[in-house]
Tab-separated table of C-alpha atoms in Angstrom:
chain	number	residue	atom	x	y	z
A	1	MET	CA	-33.325	12.545	-16.672
A	2	ILE	CA	-32.352	13.093	-13.029
A	3	THR	CA	-34.930	13.129	-10.262
A	4	LEU	CA	-35.049	15.679	-7.473
A	5	GLU	CA	-34.129	12.973	-4.970
A	6	GLU	CA	-31.067	11.953	-7.013
A	7	ALA	CA	-30.050	15.610	-7.276
A	8	LYS	CA	-30.413	16.136	-3.527
A	9	LYS	CA	-28.390	13.011	-2.831
A	10	TYR	CA	-25.641	14.220	-5.188
A	11	LEU	CA	-25.636	17.654	-3.531
A	12	ARG	CA	-25.750	16.045	-0.072
A	13	VAL	CA	-28.923	17.886	0.915
A	14	ASP	CA	-31.059	16.095	3.497
A	15	SER	CA	-33.880	18.534	4.169
A	16	GLY	CA	-36.716	19.592	1.919
A	17	ASP	CA	-36.205	23.297	2.627
A	18	GLU	CA	-34.578	23.979	-0.734
A	19	ASP	CA	-36.515	21.572	-2.942
A	20	ASP	CA	-37.940	24.342	-5.134
A	21	ILE	CA	-34.546	25.972	-5.647
A	22	ILE	CA	-32.830	22.671	-6.377
A	23	GLN	CA	-35.549	21.728	-8.873
A	24	GLN	CA	-35.100	25.062	-10.649
A	25	GLU	CA	-31.328	24.580	-10.736
A	26	LEU	CA	-31.798	21.036	-12.042
A	27	ASP	CA	-34.123	22.254	-14.796
A	28	ALA	CA	-31.620	24.979	-15.708
A	29	ALA	CA	-28.738	22.473	-15.735
A	30	GLU	CA	-30.650	20.085	-18.001
A	31	ASN	CA	-31.637	22.929	-20.357
A	32	LEU	CA	-28.060	24.172	-20.488
A	33	VAL	CA	-26.693	20.706	-21.264
A	34	ALA	CA	-29.362	20.215	-23.942
A	35	ALA	CA	-28.374	23.550	-25.499
A	36	VAL	CA	-24.692	22.604	-25.500
A	37	LEU	CA	-25.599	19.261	-27.093
A	38	ARG	CA	-27.724	21.149	-29.639
A	39	LYS	CA	-30.808	19.124	-28.727
A	40	ASP	CA	-34.346	20.194	-27.918
A	41	SER	CA	-34.417	18.093	-24.751
A	42	LEU	CA	-32.594	15.333	-22.902
A	43	ASP	CA	-35.560	12.948	-22.938
A	44	ASP	CA	-33.736	10.373	-25.068
A	45	GLU	CA	-30.308	10.988	-23.577
A	46	SER	CA	-28.895	8.597	-21.036
A	47	SER	CA	-25.181	8.450	-21.792
A	48	PRO	CA	-23.005	8.534	-18.687
A	49	ILE	CA	-21.175	11.660	-19.850
A	50	THR	CA	-24.471	13.517	-20.264
A	51	VAL	CA	-25.526	12.575	-16.732
A	52	VAL	CA	-22.147	13.734	-15.418
A	53	ALA	CA	-22.528	17.022	-17.304
A	54	VAL	CA	-25.973	17.663	-15.811
A	55	LEU	CA	-24.742	16.867	-12.303
A	56	TYR	CA	-21.687	19.086	-12.798
A	57	ALA	CA	-23.848	21.972	-14.000
A	58	LEU	CA	-26.280	21.424	-11.122
A	59	ALA	CA	-23.493	21.464	-8.535
A	60	TYR	CA	-21.956	24.572	-10.121
A	61	LEU	CA	-25.272	26.445	-10.157
A	62	ASN	CA	-26.004	25.385	-6.576
A	63	GLU	CA	-22.550	26.330	-5.307
A	64	HIS	CA	-22.386	29.675	-7.140
A	65	ARG	CA	-25.955	30.921	-6.729
A	66	GLU	CA	-24.950	34.547	-6.403
A	67	GLU	CA	-21.907	34.838	-8.645
A	68	ALA	CA	-22.125	32.095	-11.278
A	69	ASP	CA	-19.968	32.611	-14.360
A	70	HIS	CA	-22.278	31.142	-16.986
A	71	HIS	CA	-19.773	31.688	-19.776
A	72	ALA	CA	-17.131	29.616	-17.979
A	73	LEU	CA	-19.720	26.948	-17.163
A	74	THR	CA	-20.812	26.751	-20.799
A	75	ILE	CA	-17.225	26.422	-22.033
A	76	THR	CA	-16.550	23.646	-19.523
A	77	LEU	CA	-19.701	21.817	-20.641
A	78	ARG	CA	-18.733	22.220	-24.315
A	79	ASN	CA	-15.351	20.655	-23.586
A	80	LEU	CA	-16.912	17.871	-21.554
A	81	LEU	CA	-19.591	17.091	-24.159
A	82	PHE	CA	-17.535	17.704	-27.306
A	83	GLY	CA	-17.887	14.127	-28.578
A	84	GLU	CA	-21.613	14.008	-27.849
A	85	ARG	CA	-22.684	17.238	-29.589
A	86	ASP	CA	-24.814	17.150	-32.728
A	87	ALA	CA	-22.920	18.475	-35.710
A	88	ARG	CA	-24.661	21.572	-37.073
A	89	PHE	CA	-23.351	24.293	-39.279
């Protein structure tokens, strides 16, 4: 959905020193957004709000590497993606 280069540009990272870490954070952000959307993957997703959610999650995970509050992040993503979520009971 989002390439490593796009992620680095969004995070304002110029060097390649943290490419592995950023890729892991990007994968985690995409998996988290997919889980909130109740989807197996984001392969077919391209809505602007989904892209914003992935970038938000990426920035949060990157900024709070040591002390991330995953519960708060998940609640924020649920609120952000409320209209996009698959309805399941």
